[in-house]
């Protein structure tokens, strides 16, 4: 393999994955960074030559990659989700698609002055949104209830619909411009479209059902070992995509989408391992696709981006999308806030970019001058919609009350007395007047597993790995042998992050409470605040530093956040922070630790250790609402 080709492949992978990591790290829409690094690597810096990124191999790779991405998207769709929103989803992918197509084509013709055939074609391309942009955006926004389901279903199912319509329009244009068949006229073109649409649906349904049945049979009969399951699944998906395309041009996208939906909703075999594999593969494919497609642009493409393009973009965002949504949802059970949010959720993605690039290549002999601006305009719409929706969707959802601005909710698994004591104190603090506006526990952000069985706890951590990030799953060891180096320690990949610190485990905390320990809310004393806020501690160091009394740090409550004290973390206490800790029984002795509103003759060990008491748990707190 020539070194230049190997270098190009390496650059694409590094930029694709690196841009997605940077987007996650800095909370930016990943597609914006992917398009930016691709454009910089291609025409700007010349790391990737636009001339070398041409040819049938690229479009074949792009088409197959999109098919795999749509299959993965279909795996996330459950038919049970359609009970409430099925009609709305159907209307958005039919009526809404037609409205978007018609108004978009009109804007292309009257604003950008494209001829009618090209306006109709580009309008069909811009119907699609797609899972490559919608799913990451939904993951970032985390909307509640029906609106997230509608957006997810529309984003995945509209891709093959828009792609099929665009292909049929393209074939019609090529038919009408073919001198050998032009005399057939418009009637023949309409007939061609109708027959093509019917064949697309028939072939896609047939191939997807057959491929799904074959795959389910093979997996259910255990004809494939575990280590080959993902590979065999990918093989069947690719084969179904190719066979479908051979039988009917560009029907493969619909085939893989239907196959993913069918596989996700069959009751015979688990598809969890397939979902995890496809999610990892999707990261690589999405990154590679956007870098490759944006690197193909020439610097001269910027000449086509002018004020008219911005006006057209505004038309799509502020008029076309809201009209399509409100008309499609006119008889739905969605309230106006949900409709308004859906009106602000139509970013274009990799399918639009890929189809535009492919069609421009095929239409060049027919419209040699007009197609030069086709790809830049579509990319401008992609960048504009992703930037505007990506940067504003989350604040808008929070304003409408459809999303939690900062999901700090804590989900406790386990109900021992000491666990309820801790949870009650956290809740009582959150519901107090001084912090109610600072910490919103509407959304659940972290999982705390506090049960006296490591095996069950580990299974719980694995089960909830789909809901919570691995960094947000914390697991308390059952006993001393379950901690690092212990004979009963579970493998790292099968458990959550170690919860709390030092020799802390379930049994030690239980004994702590049984002997009279209590949960208290502490803050830094004024005399110590200036020095202590500069210190970073691990949970072990904090317990050791204040060894004149028994203290197990549990949570740090600060402005707008609830921080879980994990064994491996370092944290800093600031003057306004409060430390929720489990204190030893000596804290309840007379003269040792006074409850709020009381005075004691002796000096408190807590006060000597730079802490003041804000609140302390006692039986009166048991009446707090849960």
Coordinates of C-alpha atoms in Angstrom, one line a residue:
X1 CA 0.0 0.0 0.0
X2 CA 1.5 3.4 -1.0
X3 CA 2.5 5.4 2.1
X4 CA 0.4 8.4 0.9
X5 CA -2.8 6.4 1.0
X6 CA -1.9 5.0 4.4
X7 CA -1.2 8.5 5.7
X8 CA -4.5 9.8 4.3
X9 CA -6.4 7.0 6.1
X10 CA -4.6 7.7 9.4
X11 CA -5.3 11.4 9.1
X12 CA -9.0 10.8 8.5
X13 CA -9.3 8.5 11.6
X14 CA -7.3 10.7 13.9
X15 CA -9.2 13.8 12.9
X16 CA -12.6 12.1 13.0
X17 CA -12.1 10.6 16.5
X18 CA -10.2 13.5 17.8
X19 CA -12.8 16.1 16.8
X20 CA -15.5 14.1 18.5
X21 CA -13.5 13.8 21.7
X22 CA -12.9 17.6 21.6
X23 CA -16.6 18.2 21.0
X24 CA -17.4 16.0 24.0
X25 CA -14.8 17.7 26.1
X26 CA -15.9 21.3 25.4
X27 CA -19.6 20.5 25.0
X28 CA -19.8 21.6 21.4
X29 CA -21.8 20.0 18.5
X30 CA -19.4 17.3 17.1
X31 CA -20.4 17.8 13.5
X32 CA -19.3 21.4 13.5
X33 CA -15.8 20.4 14.6
X34 CA -15.8 17.5 12.1
X35 CA -16.6 19.8 9.2
X36 CA -14.1 22.4 10.4
X37 CA -11.2 20.0 10.7
X38 CA -12.1 18.3 7.4
X39 CA -12.1 21.6 5.6
X40 CA -8.9 22.7 7.3
X41 CA -7.2 19.3 6.5
X42 CA -8.4 19.4 2.9
X43 CA -8.4 22.7 0.9
X44 CA -6.8 24.9 3.6
X45 CA -3.7 23.0 4.8
X46 CA -3.5 20.4 2.1
X47 CA -3.1 17.4 4.4
X48 CA -5.9 15.7 2.4
X49 CA -6.0 16.5 -1.3
X50 CA -9.5 17.2 -2.6
X51 CA -8.5 15.8 -6.0
X52 CA -7.5 12.4 -4.4
X53 CA -10.9 12.2 -2.6
X54 CA -12.8 11.5 -5.8
X55 CA -14.1 8.4 -7.6
X56 CA -16.6 5.6 -7.1
X57 CA -14.8 4.1 -4.1
X58 CA -15.5 7.1 -2.0
X59 CA -19.3 7.2 -2.8
X60 CA -19.5 3.4 -2.3
X61 CA -17.9 3.8 1.2
X62 CA -20.1 6.7 2.0
X63 CA -23.3 4.9 0.9
X64 CA -22.4 1.7 2.8
X65 CA -21.4 3.7 6.0
X66 CA -24.8 5.5 6.0
X67 CA -26.6 2.2 5.7
X68 CA -24.8 0.9 8.7
X69 CA -25.5 4.1 10.7
X70 CA -29.2 3.8 9.8
X71 CA -29.2 0.2 11.0
X72 CA -27.7 1.2 14.3
X73 CA -30.3 4.0 14.5
X74 CA -33.1 1.5 13.8
X75 CA -31.9 -0.6 16.7
X76 CA -32.8 2.2 19.1
X77 CA -36.4 2.4 18.0
X78 CA -39.1 0.5 20.0
X79 CA -42.6 0.1 18.5
X80 CA -44.1 0.6 22.0
X81 CA -42.9 4.2 21.9
X82 CA -45.4 4.9 19.0
X83 CA -48.5 4.3 21.2
X84 CA -48.7 8.0 22.0
X85 CA -46.8 9.6 19.2
X86 CA -47.2 7.3 16.2
X87 CA -49.5 9.6 14.3
X88 CA -47.3 12.6 14.8
X89 CA -44.2 10.6 13.6
X90 CA -46.1 9.4 10.5
X91 CA -47.3 12.9 9.7
X92 CA -43.8 14.4 10.1
X93 CA -42.3 11.8 7.7
X94 CA -45.1 12.3 5.1
X95 CA -47.0 15.6 5.3
X96 CA -44.1 17.3 7.0
X97 CA -41.6 16.0 4.4
X98 CA -43.8 17.2 1.6
X99 CA -44.1 20.7 3.1
X100 CA -40.4 20.9 3.7
X101 CA -39.8 19.7 0.1
X102 CA -42.2 22.1 -1.5
X103 CA -41.3 25.2 0.5
X104 CA -37.6 24.4 0.4
X105 CA -37.7 24.0 -3.4
X106 CA -39.6 27.4 -3.7
X107 CA -36.9 29.1 -1.7
X108 CA -34.1 27.6 -3.8
X109 CA -35.8 28.8 -7.0
X110 CA -36.8 32.3 -5.9
X111 CA -34.0 33.2 -3.5
X112 CA -31.0 31.3 -4.9
X113 CA -32.4 31.4 -8.5
X114 CA -31.8 27.7 -9.2
X115 CA -33.8 26.3 -12.1
X116 CA -37.0 24.4 -11.2
X117 CA -35.5 20.8 -11.7
X118 CA -32.5 21.5 -9.5
X119 CA -34.6 23.3 -6.9
X120 CA -36.9 20.2 -6.7
X121 CA -33.8 18.0 -6.4
X122 CA -32.0 20.0 -3.7
X123 CA -35.3 20.5 -1.9
X124 CA -35.7 16.7 -1.7
X125 CA -32.1 16.3 -0.4
X126 CA -32.8 18.9 2.4
X127 CA -35.7 16.9 3.7
X128 CA -33.4 14.6 5.6
X129 CA -32.1 15.3 9.1
X130 CA -30.7 12.0 10.3
X131 CA -29.4 10.1 13.4
X132 CA -25.9 11.4 12.9
X133 CA -27.0 14.8 14.1
X134 CA -30.3 14.3 15.9
X135 CA -29.2 11.6 18.3
X136 CA -26.1 13.4 19.6
X137 CA -28.2 16.5 20.0
X138 CA -30.9 14.7 21.9
X139 CA -28.2 13.1 24.1
X140 CA -27.0 16.6 24.8
X141 CA -30.4 18.1 25.5
X142 CA -32.0 15.1 27.2
X143 CA -35.6 16.3 26.7
X144 CA -38.3 14.6 28.7
X145 CA -41.4 12.7 27.6
X146 CA -42.8 12.5 24.2
X147 CA -40.8 15.2 22.4
X148 CA -37.6 13.2 22.6
X149 CA -39.3 10.1 21.2
X150 CA -40.8 12.0 18.3
X151 CA -37.5 13.7 17.4
X152 CA -35.7 10.4 17.5
X153 CA -38.1 8.5 15.3
X154 CA -38.4 11.3 12.8
X155 CA -34.6 11.8 12.6
X156 CA -34.0 8.1 11.9
X157 CA -36.9 7.3 9.6
X158 CA -36.8 10.5 7.5
X159 CA -33.3 9.7 6.2
X160 CA -34.4 6.8 3.8
X161 CA -37.5 8.7 2.9
X162 CA -35.6 11.8 1.8
X163 CA -32.9 9.8 0.1
X164 CA -35.4 7.7 -1.9
X165 CA -37.3 10.8 -3.0
X166 CA -34.0 12.5 -4.0
X167 CA -32.9 9.4 -6.0
X168 CA -36.3 9.3 -7.8
X169 CA -36.0 12.9 -8.7
X170 CA -32.5 12.5 -9.9
X171 CA -33.5 9.5 -12.1
X172 CA -36.3 11.6 -13.5
X173 CA -34.0 14.5 -14.4
X174 CA -31.6 12.2 -16.1
X175 CA -34.5 10.5 -17.9
X176 CA -35.9 13.8 -19.2
X177 CA -32.4 15.0 -20.3
X178 CA -31.6 11.7 -22.1
X179 CA -32.0 12.4 -25.8
X180 CA -32.9 8.8 -26.5
X181 CA -35.8 8.8 -24.0
X182 CA -36.7 12.5 -23.8
X183 CA -39.6 12.1 -26.3
X184 CA -41.4 9.9 -23.7
X185 CA -42.3 13.1 -21.9
X186 CA -43.4 14.0 -18.4
X187 CA -46.0 11.2 -18.2
X188 CA -43.3 8.6 -18.6
X189 CA -41.3 10.4 -15.9
X190 CA -44.2 10.3 -13.5
X191 CA -44.8 6.7 -14.2
X192 CA -41.1 6.0 -13.7
X193 CA -41.2 7.7 -10.3
X194 CA -44.4 5.8 -9.2
X195 CA -43.0 2.4 -10.2
X196 CA -39.6 3.2 -8.7
X197 CA -41.2 4.2 -5.3
X198 CA -43.2 1.0 -5.3
X199 CA -40.2 -1.1 -6.0
X200 CA -38.1 0.6 -3.4
X201 CA -40.7 -0.2 -0.7
X202 CA -41.3 -3.8 -1.9
X203 CA -37.6 -4.7 -2.2
X204 CA -36.7 -3.0 1.1
X205 CA -39.5 -4.8 3.0
X206 CA -38.7 -8.2 1.5
X207 CA -34.9 -8.0 2.0
X208 CA -35.1 -6.6 5.5
X209 CA -37.6 -9.2 6.7
X210 CA -35.7 -12.1 5.1
X211 CA -32.3 -10.8 6.5
X212 CA -33.7 -10.3 10.0
X213 CA -35.3 -13.8 10.1
X214 CA -32.1 -15.3 9.0
X215 CA -30.0 -13.5 11.6
X216 CA -32.5 -14.2 14.4
X217 CA -32.5 -17.9 13.4
X218 CA -28.7 -18.2 13.4
X219 CA -28.3 -16.4 16.7
X220 CA -31.2 -18.2 18.4
X221 CA -29.9 -21.6 17.4
X222 CA -26.5 -20.6 18.7
X223 CA -24.9 -21.5 15.3
X224 CA -22.4 -18.6 15.9
X225 CA -20.0 -18.3 18.8
X226 CA -20.2 -15.2 20.9
X227 CA -16.9 -13.7 19.6
X228 CA -18.4 -13.9 16.0
X229 CA -21.9 -12.5 16.7
X230 CA -21.1 -8.9 16.0
X231 CA -19.1 -9.8 12.9
X232 CA -21.8 -12.0 11.5
X233 CA -24.4 -9.3 12.2
X234 CA -22.4 -6.8 10.3
X235 CA -21.9 -9.2 7.5
X236 CA -25.7 -9.8 7.1
X237 CA -26.4 -6.0 7.3
X238 CA -23.8 -5.3 4.6
X239 CA -25.1 -8.2 2.4
X240 CA -28.7 -7.0 2.8
X241 CA -27.7 -3.5 1.9
X242 CA -25.9 -4.5 -1.3
X243 CA -28.5 -7.1 -2.5
X244 CA -31.2 -4.5 -2.0
X245 CA -29.3 -1.9 -4.0
X246 CA -28.6 -4.4 -6.8
X247 CA -32.3 -5.2 -7.0
X248 CA -33.5 -1.6 -6.8
X249 CA -31.2 1.4 -6.9
X250 CA -30.6 3.1 -3.5
X251 CA -33.2 1.0 -1.7
X252 CA -30.5 -0.2 0.7
X253 CA -30.9 2.7 3.1
X254 CA -34.5 1.8 3.7
X255 CA -33.6 -1.9 4.0
X256 CA -31.1 -1.4 6.8
X257 CA -33.3 1.0 8.7
X258 CA -36.2 -1.5 8.6
X259 CA -33.9 -4.3 9.5
X260 CA -32.7 -2.4 12.6
X261 CA -36.2 -1.7 13.7
X262 CA -37.3 -5.4 13.1
X263 CA -34.3 -6.7 15.0
X264 CA -34.8 -4.4 17.9
X265 CA -38.5 -5.4 18.4
X266 CA -38.3 -9.2 18.0
X267 CA -38.6 -11.1 21.3
X268 CA -36.3 -14.1 20.5
X269 CA -32.7 -13.0 20.9
X270 CA -31.0 -10.2 22.8
X271 CA -29.4 -7.4 20.7
X272 CA -27.6 -5.6 23.4
X273 CA -24.2 -6.8 22.3
X274 CA -25.0 -5.7 18.7
X275 CA -26.1 -2.2 19.9
X276 CA -22.9 -1.7 21.8
X277 CA -20.8 -2.8 18.8
X278 CA -22.6 -0.7 16.3
X279 CA -22.4 2.4 18.6
X280 CA -18.6 2.0 18.7
X281 CA -18.5 1.5 14.9
X282 CA -20.8 4.5 14.4
X283 CA -18.3 6.8 16.1
X284 CA -15.6 5.8 13.6
X285 CA -17.9 6.0 10.6
X286 CA -19.4 9.4 11.4
X287 CA -16.1 11.0 12.0
X288 CA -14.6 9.5 8.8
X289 CA -17.6 10.5 6.7
X290 CA -17.7 14.2 7.7
X291 CA -13.9 14.6 7.5
X292 CA -13.8 13.0 4.0
X293 CA -16.8 14.9 2.6
X294 CA -15.7 18.3 3.9
X295 CA -12.1 17.8 2.8
X296 CA -13.4 17.4 -0.8
X297 CA -14.6 21.0 -0.9
X298 CA -12.5 23.5 -2.8
X299 CA -11.7 26.9 -1.5
X300 CA -13.6 28.3 -4.5
X301 CA -16.7 26.9 -3.0
X302 CA -16.8 29.8 -0.6
X303 CA -17.7 32.1 -3.5
X304 CA -21.2 30.6 -3.5
X305 CA -21.9 31.5 0.1
X306 CA -23.4 34.9 0.1
X307 CA -26.3 36.8 1.7
X308 CA -28.9 35.0 -0.3
X309 CA -27.7 31.7 1.2
X310 CA -28.2 33.1 4.7
X311 CA -31.7 34.3 3.7
X312 CA -32.5 30.8 2.5
X313 CA -31.1 29.3 5.7
X314 CA -33.4 31.6 7.7
X315 CA -36.3 30.5 5.6
X316 CA -35.7 26.9 6.4
X317 CA -35.2 27.5 10.1
X318 CA -37.8 30.1 10.9
X319 CA -40.6 29.3 8.4
X320 CA -40.3 26.0 6.7
X321 CA -39.7 23.8 9.8
X322 CA -42.3 25.4 12.1
X323 CA -45.0 25.2 9.4
X324 CA -44.1 21.5 8.7
X325 CA -44.3 20.7 12.4
X326 CA -47.4 22.6 13.4
X327 CA -49.3 21.3 10.4
X328 CA -48.2 17.7 11.0
X329 CA -49.1 17.9 14.7
X330 CA -52.3 19.8 14.4
X331 CA -54.4 16.9 15.8
X332 CA -51.7 15.4 18.1
X333 CA -51.6 15.4 21.9
X334 CA -48.4 17.5 21.9
X335 CA -48.7 20.8 23.8
X336 CA -47.4 24.0 22.2
X337 CA -44.1 23.9 24.0
X338 CA -43.4 20.4 22.6
X339 CA -44.4 21.6 19.1
X340 CA -42.2 24.7 19.4
X341 CA -39.2 22.5 20.5
X342 CA -39.7 20.2 17.5
X343 CA -39.9 23.2 15.3
X344 CA -36.3 23.9 16.5
X345 CA -35.0 20.4 15.8
X346 CA -34.1 19.8 12.2
X347 CA -30.3 19.8 11.8
X348 CA -29.1 18.3 8.5
X349 CA -26.3 15.7 8.6
X350 CA -24.1 13.3 6.7
X351 CA -26.9 11.9 4.5
X352 CA -27.6 15.3 3.0
X353 CA -23.8 15.9 2.5
X354 CA -23.2 12.5 0.9
X355 CA -26.2 12.6 -1.4
X356 CA -25.4 16.2 -2.5
X357 CA -21.8 15.2 -3.3
X358 CA -22.9 12.1 -5.2
X359 CA -25.7 13.9 -7.2
X360 CA -23.4 16.8 -8.1
X361 CA -21.0 14.3 -9.6
X362 CA -23.7 12.6 -11.6
X363 CA -25.4 15.8 -12.8
X364 CA -22.3 17.6 -14.0
X365 CA -22.8 16.5 -17.7
X366 CA -26.4 17.8 -17.6
X367 CA -26.0 21.0 -15.5
X368 CA -22.3 21.8 -15.7
X369 CA -22.5 25.3 -14.2
X370 CA -25.4 25.1 -11.8
X371 CA -24.2 22.0 -9.9
X372 CA -20.9 23.9 -8.9
X373 CA -22.9 25.7 -6.2
X374 CA -25.0 22.8 -5.2
X375 CA -22.6 21.1 -2.7
X376 CA -21.5 24.4 -1.0
X377 CA -25.1 25.4 -0.5
X378 CA -26.0 22.1 1.1
X379 CA -22.9 22.2 3.3
X380 CA -23.8 25.8 4.3
X381 CA -27.3 24.5 5.4
X382 CA -25.6 21.7 7.3
X383 CA -23.2 24.0 9.2
X384 CA -25.9 26.6 9.8
X385 CA -28.6 24.3 11.1
X386 CA -26.1 22.3 13.3
X387 CA -24.7 25.5 14.7
X388 CA -28.0 27.2 15.4
X389 CA -29.9 24.2 16.7
X390 CA -26.9 22.7 18.5
X391 CA -26.1 25.8 20.4
X392 CA -29.6 26.9 21.3
X393 CA -31.7 23.7 21.6
X394 CA -30.7 22.9 25.2
X395 CA -31.4 26.4 26.5
X396 CA -34.7 26.4 24.6
X397 CA -35.7 23.0 26.0
X398 CA -34.9 24.2 29.5
X399 CA -36.9 27.4 29.0
X400 CA -39.9 25.4 27.9
X401 CA -39.5 23.1 30.9
X402 CA -38.7 20.1 28.7
X403 CA -35.2 19.4 29.9
X404 CA -33.1 19.6 33.1
X405 CA -30.3 22.2 32.9
X406 CA -28.0 20.2 35.1
X407 CA -29.1 16.6 36.0
X408 CA -27.7 16.3 39.5
X409 CA -30.3 13.8 40.8
X410 CA -28.9 10.9 42.7
X411 CA -30.4 7.4 42.3
X412 CA -29.7 5.2 45.3
X413 CA -29.9 1.5 44.8
X414 CA -30.2 0.0 48.3
X415 CA -32.4 0.9 51.3
X416 CA -30.5 0.2 54.4
X417 CA -31.2 2.5 57.4
X418 CA -27.9 4.4 56.9
X419 CA -28.7 4.8 53.1
X420 CA -32.1 6.3 53.9
X421 CA -30.5 8.6 56.4
X422 CA -28.1 9.9 53.9
X423 CA -30.7 10.2 51.1
X424 CA -33.1 12.0 53.5
X425 CA -30.4 14.5 54.5
X426 CA -29.5 15.2 50.9
X427 CA -33.1 15.7 50.0
X428 CA -33.8 17.9 53.1
X429 CA -30.9 20.1 52.1
X430 CA -32.0 20.4 48.5
X431 CA -35.5 21.3 49.5
X432 CA -34.3 24.0 51.9
X433 CA -35.1 27.6 50.9
X434 CA -31.5 28.6 50.5
X435 CA -30.6 25.9 47.9
X436 CA -33.9 25.2 46.1
X437 CA -33.0 27.4 43.2
X438 CA -29.4 26.2 43.0
X439 CA -29.7 22.5 42.7
X440 CA -32.4 21.0 40.5
X441 CA -32.9 17.2 41.0
X442 CA -35.4 16.9 38.3
X443 CA -33.0 14.7 36.1
X444 CA -31.0 11.8 37.4
X445 CA -27.3 12.3 36.8
X446 CA -25.5 9.8 39.0
X447 CA -26.1 6.2 40.2
X448 CA -25.1 5.2 43.7
X449 CA -25.2 1.4 44.3
X450 CA -25.2 0.7 48.1
X451 CA -26.3 -2.9 48.5
X452 CA -24.4 -5.6 50.6
X453 CA -23.8 -7.9 47.6
X454 CA -21.0 -7.2 45.2
X455 CA -22.3 -9.6 42.5
X456 CA -25.8 -8.0 42.4
X457 CA -24.2 -4.5 42.6
X458 CA -22.0 -5.3 39.7
X459 CA -24.9 -6.5 37.6
X460 CA -26.8 -3.3 38.5
X461 CA -23.8 -1.2 37.3
X462 CA -23.7 -3.1 34.0
X463 CA -27.5 -2.9 33.6
X464 CA -27.5 0.9 34.1
X465 CA -24.5 1.5 31.8
X466 CA -27.0 2.4 29.0
X467 CA -28.5 5.2 31.1
X468 CA -25.5 6.6 33.0
X469 CA -22.0 7.4 31.8
X470 CA -19.4 5.1 33.4
X471 CA -18.0 8.0 35.3
X472 CA -21.4 8.6 36.9
X473 CA -21.9 5.0 38.2
X474 CA -20.6 4.6 41.8
X475 CA -20.5 1.3 43.7
X476 CA -19.9 0.8 47.4
X477 CA -17.9 -2.3 48.3
X478 CA -19.8 -4.9 50.3
X479 CA -16.9 -5.7 52.7
X480 CA -13.1 -5.3 53.3
X481 CA -12.3 -8.1 50.9
X482 CA -14.2 -6.5 48.1
X483 CA -11.9 -3.5 48.0
X484 CA -8.6 -3.1 46.1
X485 CA -6.5 -6.2 46.4
X486 CA -9.1 -8.1 48.4
X487 CA -9.8 -11.7 47.5
X488 CA -13.4 -10.9 46.6
X489 CA -12.7 -7.8 44.5
X490 CA -14.8 -7.8 41.3
X491 CA -13.1 -7.1 37.9
X492 CA -12.9 -3.4 37.1
X493 CA -15.1 -3.6 34.0
X494 CA -17.9 -5.3 36.0
X495 CA -18.3 -2.6 38.7
X496 CA -18.8 1.0 39.2
X497 CA -16.4 3.6 40.5
X498 CA -15.4 3.1 44.1
X499 CA -17.7 5.0 46.3
X500 CA -16.4 7.1 49.3
X501 CA -12.9 6.4 50.5
X502 CA -10.3 4.6 52.6
X503 CA -11.5 1.4 54.3
X504 CA -15.1 2.5 53.8
X505 CA -17.5 -0.3 52.7
X506 CA -21.0 -1.3 53.3
X507 CA -20.3 -3.2 56.5
X508 CA -18.2 -0.5 58.0
X509 CA -20.9 2.2 57.4
X510 CA -23.6 -0.1 58.8
X511 CA -21.5 -0.6 62.0
X512 CA -20.8 3.1 62.1
X513 CA -24.5 3.9 62.2
X514 CA -25.4 1.0 64.5
X515 CA -23.0 2.3 67.0
X516 CA -24.6 5.8 67.0
X517 CA -23.0 7.5 64.1
X518 CA -25.0 10.3 62.4
X519 CA -25.1 12.2 59.2
X520 CA -24.2 15.9 59.4
X521 CA -23.9 18.8 57.0
X522 CA -20.7 20.7 57.6
X523 CA -19.1 23.9 56.3
X524 CA -15.7 25.4 56.6
X525 CA -15.3 27.8 59.6
X526 CA -14.5 31.4 58.7
X527 CA -11.0 31.2 60.3
X528 CA -10.0 28.3 58.2
X529 CA -11.9 29.1 54.9
X530 CA -9.1 31.1 53.3
X531 CA -6.5 28.4 53.8
X532 CA -8.6 25.3 53.4
X533 CA -10.1 26.3 50.1
X534 CA -6.7 26.1 48.5
X535 CA -6.3 22.5 49.6
X536 CA -7.2 19.5 47.4
X537 CA -8.1 16.2 49.2
X538 CA -8.9 12.7 48.4
X539 CA -11.5 11.0 50.5
X540 CA -8.8 9.2 52.4
X541 CA -6.8 12.3 53.1
X542 CA -9.8 14.2 54.4
X543 CA -10.6 11.4 56.8
X544 CA -7.0 11.2 58.0
X545 CA -6.5 14.9 58.2
X546 CA -9.3 15.2 60.7
X547 CA -8.5 12.1 62.7
X548 CA -9.5 13.6 66.0
X549 CA -13.0 12.4 65.2
X550 CA -14.4 9.8 62.9
X551 CA -15.5 11.3 59.6
X552 CA -16.6 9.7 56.3
X553 CA -17.1 12.3 53.6
X554 CA -20.1 11.5 51.4
X555 CA -21.1 14.5 49.2
X556 CA -20.0 18.0 48.5
X557 CA -22.9 20.4 47.9
X558 CA -21.9 23.5 46.1
X559 CA -23.7 26.1 43.9
X560 CA -25.7 24.2 41.3
X561 CA -24.0 20.9 41.8
X562 CA -23.9 17.8 44.0
X563 CA -20.5 16.2 43.9
X564 CA -20.1 12.5 44.9
X565 CA -17.0 11.8 46.9
X566 CA -15.3 9.0 45.1
X567 CA -12.2 7.2 46.3
X568 CA -10.1 8.1 43.3
X569 CA -11.1 11.8 43.0
X570 CA -9.6 14.9 44.4
X571 CA -11.8 17.7 45.5
X572 CA -11.5 21.2 47.0
X573 CA -13.7 22.7 49.7
X574 CA -14.6 26.3 49.1
X575 CA -16.1 28.6 51.7
X576 CA -19.6 28.3 50.4
X577 CA -19.4 24.5 50.0
X578 CA -21.1 22.1 52.4
X579 CA -19.8 18.7 53.2
X580 CA -22.3 15.9 53.9
X581 CA -20.4 13.5 56.1
X582 CA -21.1 10.5 58.3
X583 CA -19.8 11.3 61.8
X584 CA -18.8 8.8 64.5
X585 CA -20.8 8.3 67.7
X586 CA -18.5 10.7 69.6
X587 CA -20.1 13.5 67.7
X588 CA -23.3 12.9 69.7
X589 CA -21.6 13.0 73.1
X590 CA -22.3 16.1 75.3
X591 CA -19.9 18.8 74.7
X592 CA -18.6 17.3 71.5
X593 CA -21.0 18.4 68.7
X594 CA -23.9 20.7 69.2
X595 CA -27.0 20.4 67.1
X596 CA -28.2 23.5 65.3
X597 CA -29.6 26.2 67.6
X598 CA -27.9 24.7 70.7
X599 CA -24.8 25.6 72.7
X600 CA -22.5 23.2 74.5
X601 CA -19.8 23.8 77.1
X602 CA -17.1 21.9 75.4
X603 CA -15.3 22.6 72.2
X604 CA -16.4 20.6 69.2
X605 CA -13.8 18.4 67.6
X606 CA -15.4 19.5 64.3
X607 CA -14.8 23.1 65.1
X608 CA -11.2 22.4 66.1
X609 CA -10.9 20.7 62.7
X610 CA -12.0 23.7 60.8
X611 CA -15.6 22.7 60.4
X612 CA -18.9 24.2 61.5
X613 CA -22.2 22.4 61.7
X614 CA -25.0 23.5 59.4
X615 CA -27.4 20.7 60.0
X616 CA -27.4 17.3 61.6
X617 CA -29.6 14.3 61.1
X618 CA -31.9 13.2 63.9
X619 CA -35.1 11.3 64.2
X620 CA -37.1 14.6 63.6
X621 CA -35.7 14.6 60.0
X622 CA -37.5 11.2 59.4
X623 CA -40.6 13.2 58.6
X624 CA -39.0 14.8 55.6
X625 CA -40.8 14.1 52.4
X626 CA -39.2 11.4 50.1

